[in-house]
Short mmCIF file of C-alpha atoms in Angstrom, two decimals:
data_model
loop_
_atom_site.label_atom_id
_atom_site.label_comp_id
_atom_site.label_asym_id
_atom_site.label_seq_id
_atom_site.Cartn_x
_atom_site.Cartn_y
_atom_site.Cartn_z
CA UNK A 1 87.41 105.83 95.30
CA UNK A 2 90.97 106.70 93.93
CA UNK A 3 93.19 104.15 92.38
CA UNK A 4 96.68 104.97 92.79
CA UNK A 5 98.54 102.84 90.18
CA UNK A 6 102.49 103.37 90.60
CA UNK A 7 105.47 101.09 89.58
CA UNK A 8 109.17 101.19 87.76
CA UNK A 9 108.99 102.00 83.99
CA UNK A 10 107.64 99.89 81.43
CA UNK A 11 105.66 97.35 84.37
CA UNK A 12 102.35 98.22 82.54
CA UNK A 13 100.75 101.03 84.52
CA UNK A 14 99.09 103.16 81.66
CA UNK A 15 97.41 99.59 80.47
CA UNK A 16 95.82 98.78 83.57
CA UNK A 17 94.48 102.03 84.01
CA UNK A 18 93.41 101.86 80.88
CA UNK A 19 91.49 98.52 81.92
CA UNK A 20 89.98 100.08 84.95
CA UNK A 21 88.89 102.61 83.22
CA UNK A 22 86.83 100.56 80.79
CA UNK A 23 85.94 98.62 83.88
CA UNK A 24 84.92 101.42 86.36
CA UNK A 25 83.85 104.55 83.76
CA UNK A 26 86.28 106.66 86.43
CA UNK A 27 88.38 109.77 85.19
CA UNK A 28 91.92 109.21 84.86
CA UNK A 29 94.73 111.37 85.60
CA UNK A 30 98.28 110.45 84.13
CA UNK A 31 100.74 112.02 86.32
CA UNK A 32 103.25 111.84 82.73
CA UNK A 33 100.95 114.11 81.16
CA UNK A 34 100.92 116.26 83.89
CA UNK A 35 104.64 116.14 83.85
CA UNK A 36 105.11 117.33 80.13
CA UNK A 37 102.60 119.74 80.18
CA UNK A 38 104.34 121.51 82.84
CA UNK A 39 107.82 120.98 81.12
CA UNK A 40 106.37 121.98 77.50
CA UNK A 41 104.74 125.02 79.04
CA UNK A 42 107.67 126.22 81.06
CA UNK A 43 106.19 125.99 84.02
CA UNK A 44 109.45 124.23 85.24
CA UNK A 45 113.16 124.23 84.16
CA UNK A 46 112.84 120.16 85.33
CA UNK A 47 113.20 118.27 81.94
CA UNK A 48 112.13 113.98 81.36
CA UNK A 49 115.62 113.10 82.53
CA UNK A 50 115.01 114.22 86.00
CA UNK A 51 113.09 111.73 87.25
CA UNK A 52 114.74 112.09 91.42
CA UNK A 53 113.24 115.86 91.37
CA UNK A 54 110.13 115.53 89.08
CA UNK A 55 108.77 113.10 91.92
CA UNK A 56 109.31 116.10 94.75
CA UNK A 57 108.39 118.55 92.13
CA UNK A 58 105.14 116.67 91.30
CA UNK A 59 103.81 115.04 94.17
CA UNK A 60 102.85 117.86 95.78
CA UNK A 61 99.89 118.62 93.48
CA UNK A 62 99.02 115.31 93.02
CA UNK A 63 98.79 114.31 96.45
CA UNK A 64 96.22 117.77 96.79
CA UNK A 65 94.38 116.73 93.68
CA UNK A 66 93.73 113.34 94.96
CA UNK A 67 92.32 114.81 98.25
CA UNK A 68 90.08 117.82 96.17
CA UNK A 69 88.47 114.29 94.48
CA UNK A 70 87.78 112.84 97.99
CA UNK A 71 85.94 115.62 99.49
CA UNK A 72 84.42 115.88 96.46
CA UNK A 73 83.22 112.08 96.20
CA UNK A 74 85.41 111.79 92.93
CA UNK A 75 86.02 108.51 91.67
CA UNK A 76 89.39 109.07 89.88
CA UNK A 77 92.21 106.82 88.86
CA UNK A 78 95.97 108.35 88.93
CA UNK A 79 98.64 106.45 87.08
CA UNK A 80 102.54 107.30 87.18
CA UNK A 81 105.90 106.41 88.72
CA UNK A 82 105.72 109.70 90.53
CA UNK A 83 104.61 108.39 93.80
CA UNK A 84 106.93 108.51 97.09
CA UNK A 85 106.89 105.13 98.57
CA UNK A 86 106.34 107.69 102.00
CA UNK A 87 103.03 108.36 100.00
CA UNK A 88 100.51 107.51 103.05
CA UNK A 89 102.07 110.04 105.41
CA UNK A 90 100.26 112.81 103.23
CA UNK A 91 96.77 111.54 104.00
CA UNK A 92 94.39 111.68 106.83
CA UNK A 93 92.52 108.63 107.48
CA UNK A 94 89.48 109.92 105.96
CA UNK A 95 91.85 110.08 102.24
CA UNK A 96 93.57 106.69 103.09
CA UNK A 97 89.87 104.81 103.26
CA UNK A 98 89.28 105.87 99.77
CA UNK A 99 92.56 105.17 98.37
CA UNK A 100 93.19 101.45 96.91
CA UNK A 101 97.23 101.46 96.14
CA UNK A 102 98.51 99.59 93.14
CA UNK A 103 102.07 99.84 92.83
CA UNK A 104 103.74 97.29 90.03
CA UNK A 105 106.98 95.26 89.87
CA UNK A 106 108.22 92.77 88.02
CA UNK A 107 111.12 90.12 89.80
CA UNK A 108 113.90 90.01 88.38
CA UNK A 109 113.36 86.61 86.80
CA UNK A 110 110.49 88.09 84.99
CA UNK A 111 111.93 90.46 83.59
CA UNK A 112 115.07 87.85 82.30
CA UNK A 113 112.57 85.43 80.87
CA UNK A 114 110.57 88.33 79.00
CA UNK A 115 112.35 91.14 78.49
CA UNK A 116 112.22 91.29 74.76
CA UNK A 117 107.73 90.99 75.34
CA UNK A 118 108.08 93.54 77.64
CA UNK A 119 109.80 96.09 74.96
CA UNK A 120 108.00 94.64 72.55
CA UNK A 121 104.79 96.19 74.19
CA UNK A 122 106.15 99.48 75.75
CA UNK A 123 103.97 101.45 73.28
CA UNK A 124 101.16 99.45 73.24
CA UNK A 125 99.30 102.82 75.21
CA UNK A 126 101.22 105.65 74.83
CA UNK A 127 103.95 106.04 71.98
CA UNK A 128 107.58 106.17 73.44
CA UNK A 129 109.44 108.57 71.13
CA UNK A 130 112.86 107.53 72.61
CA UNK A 131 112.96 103.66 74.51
CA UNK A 132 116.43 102.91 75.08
CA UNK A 133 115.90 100.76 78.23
CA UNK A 134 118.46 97.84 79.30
CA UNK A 135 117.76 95.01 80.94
CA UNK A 136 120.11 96.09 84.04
CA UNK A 137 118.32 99.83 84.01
CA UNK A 138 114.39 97.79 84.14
CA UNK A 139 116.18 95.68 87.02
CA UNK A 140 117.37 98.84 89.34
CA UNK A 141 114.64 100.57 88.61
CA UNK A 142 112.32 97.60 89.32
CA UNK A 143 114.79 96.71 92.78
CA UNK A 144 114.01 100.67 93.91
CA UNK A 145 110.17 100.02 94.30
CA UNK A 146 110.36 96.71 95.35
CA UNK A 147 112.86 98.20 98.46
CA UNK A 148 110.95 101.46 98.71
CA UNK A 149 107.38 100.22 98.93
CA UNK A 150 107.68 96.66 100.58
CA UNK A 151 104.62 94.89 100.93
CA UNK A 152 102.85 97.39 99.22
CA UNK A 153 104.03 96.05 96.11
CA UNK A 154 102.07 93.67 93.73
CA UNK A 155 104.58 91.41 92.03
CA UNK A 156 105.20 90.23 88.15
CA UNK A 157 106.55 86.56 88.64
CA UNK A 158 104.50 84.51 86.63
CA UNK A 159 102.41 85.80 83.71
CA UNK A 160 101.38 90.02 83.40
CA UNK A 161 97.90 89.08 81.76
CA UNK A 162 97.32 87.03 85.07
CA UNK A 163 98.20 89.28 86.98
CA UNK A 164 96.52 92.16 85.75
CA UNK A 165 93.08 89.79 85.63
CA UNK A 166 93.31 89.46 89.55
CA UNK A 167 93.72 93.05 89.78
CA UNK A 168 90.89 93.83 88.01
CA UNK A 169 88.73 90.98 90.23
CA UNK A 170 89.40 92.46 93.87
#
């Protein structure tokens, strides 16, 4: 099984991975890590600011990694905003039964009611060396995978900690 966890910044996506991986015992692939290793190494002239190309740029090996797992009968979570929302059309049936999608958002009235809790825990994983995030730039970015993946989407309305919880249950 793969667990694709996706979402806008900051929605929690390196803590529930986290989670399922104390739950499950699976691997985990960050798709950020992947990202600066190939930027630190010079693989790529893409730097962190350029987050439109680094999906296209990305993706690509992802998406093939995910598949190697598959036909290998690799359990394997992969956790990063660097999913297309046209992520399906890359996979065969026989890759989308072993996929479970998890892609994060939180409404807008979430993120008015808590936005100081939600900086307040943006390093609770990983340590954010620069965080300047706005309320208006968590809202856009939020809006764009709410629009891009639909349905697909598992909403922040109410309380994170519940949501996460259910989640973990299905």
């Amino acid at each position: 099984m793969i667990i694709l966890i996706t979402g806008a910044s900051h929605t929690g996506k390196t803590f529930l991975a986290k989670k399922f991986v104390e739950k499950y015992h699976y691997s985990c692939l960050s798709i950020d890590h992947l990202k600066m290793g190939l930027i630190r190494s010079g693989y790529t002239d893409l730097t962190p600011l350029d987050d439109d190309k680094l999906t296209d740029y990305l993706w690509p090996v992802v998406r093939e990694m995910i598949k190697t797992a598959i036909e290998n009968n690799q359990d394997m979570i992969v956790e990063g905003c660097y999913v297309p929302a046209t992520w399906q059309k890359d996979f065969d049936e026989q890759y989308l039964f072993s996929i479970r999608l998890i892609c994060l958002a939180f409404t807008e009235e979430y993120i008015e009611k808590n936005f100081d809790n939600i900086i307040s825990n943006a390093s609770v994983i990983e340590k954010r060396l620069c965080d300047d995030l706005t309320k208006e730039v968590l809202i856009r970015d939020n809006r764009q995978f709410l629009e891009g993946f639909g349905q697909q989407v598992t909403l922040i309305e109410d309380s994170y900690e519940q949501t996460v919880d259910s989640l973990l249950q299905d």
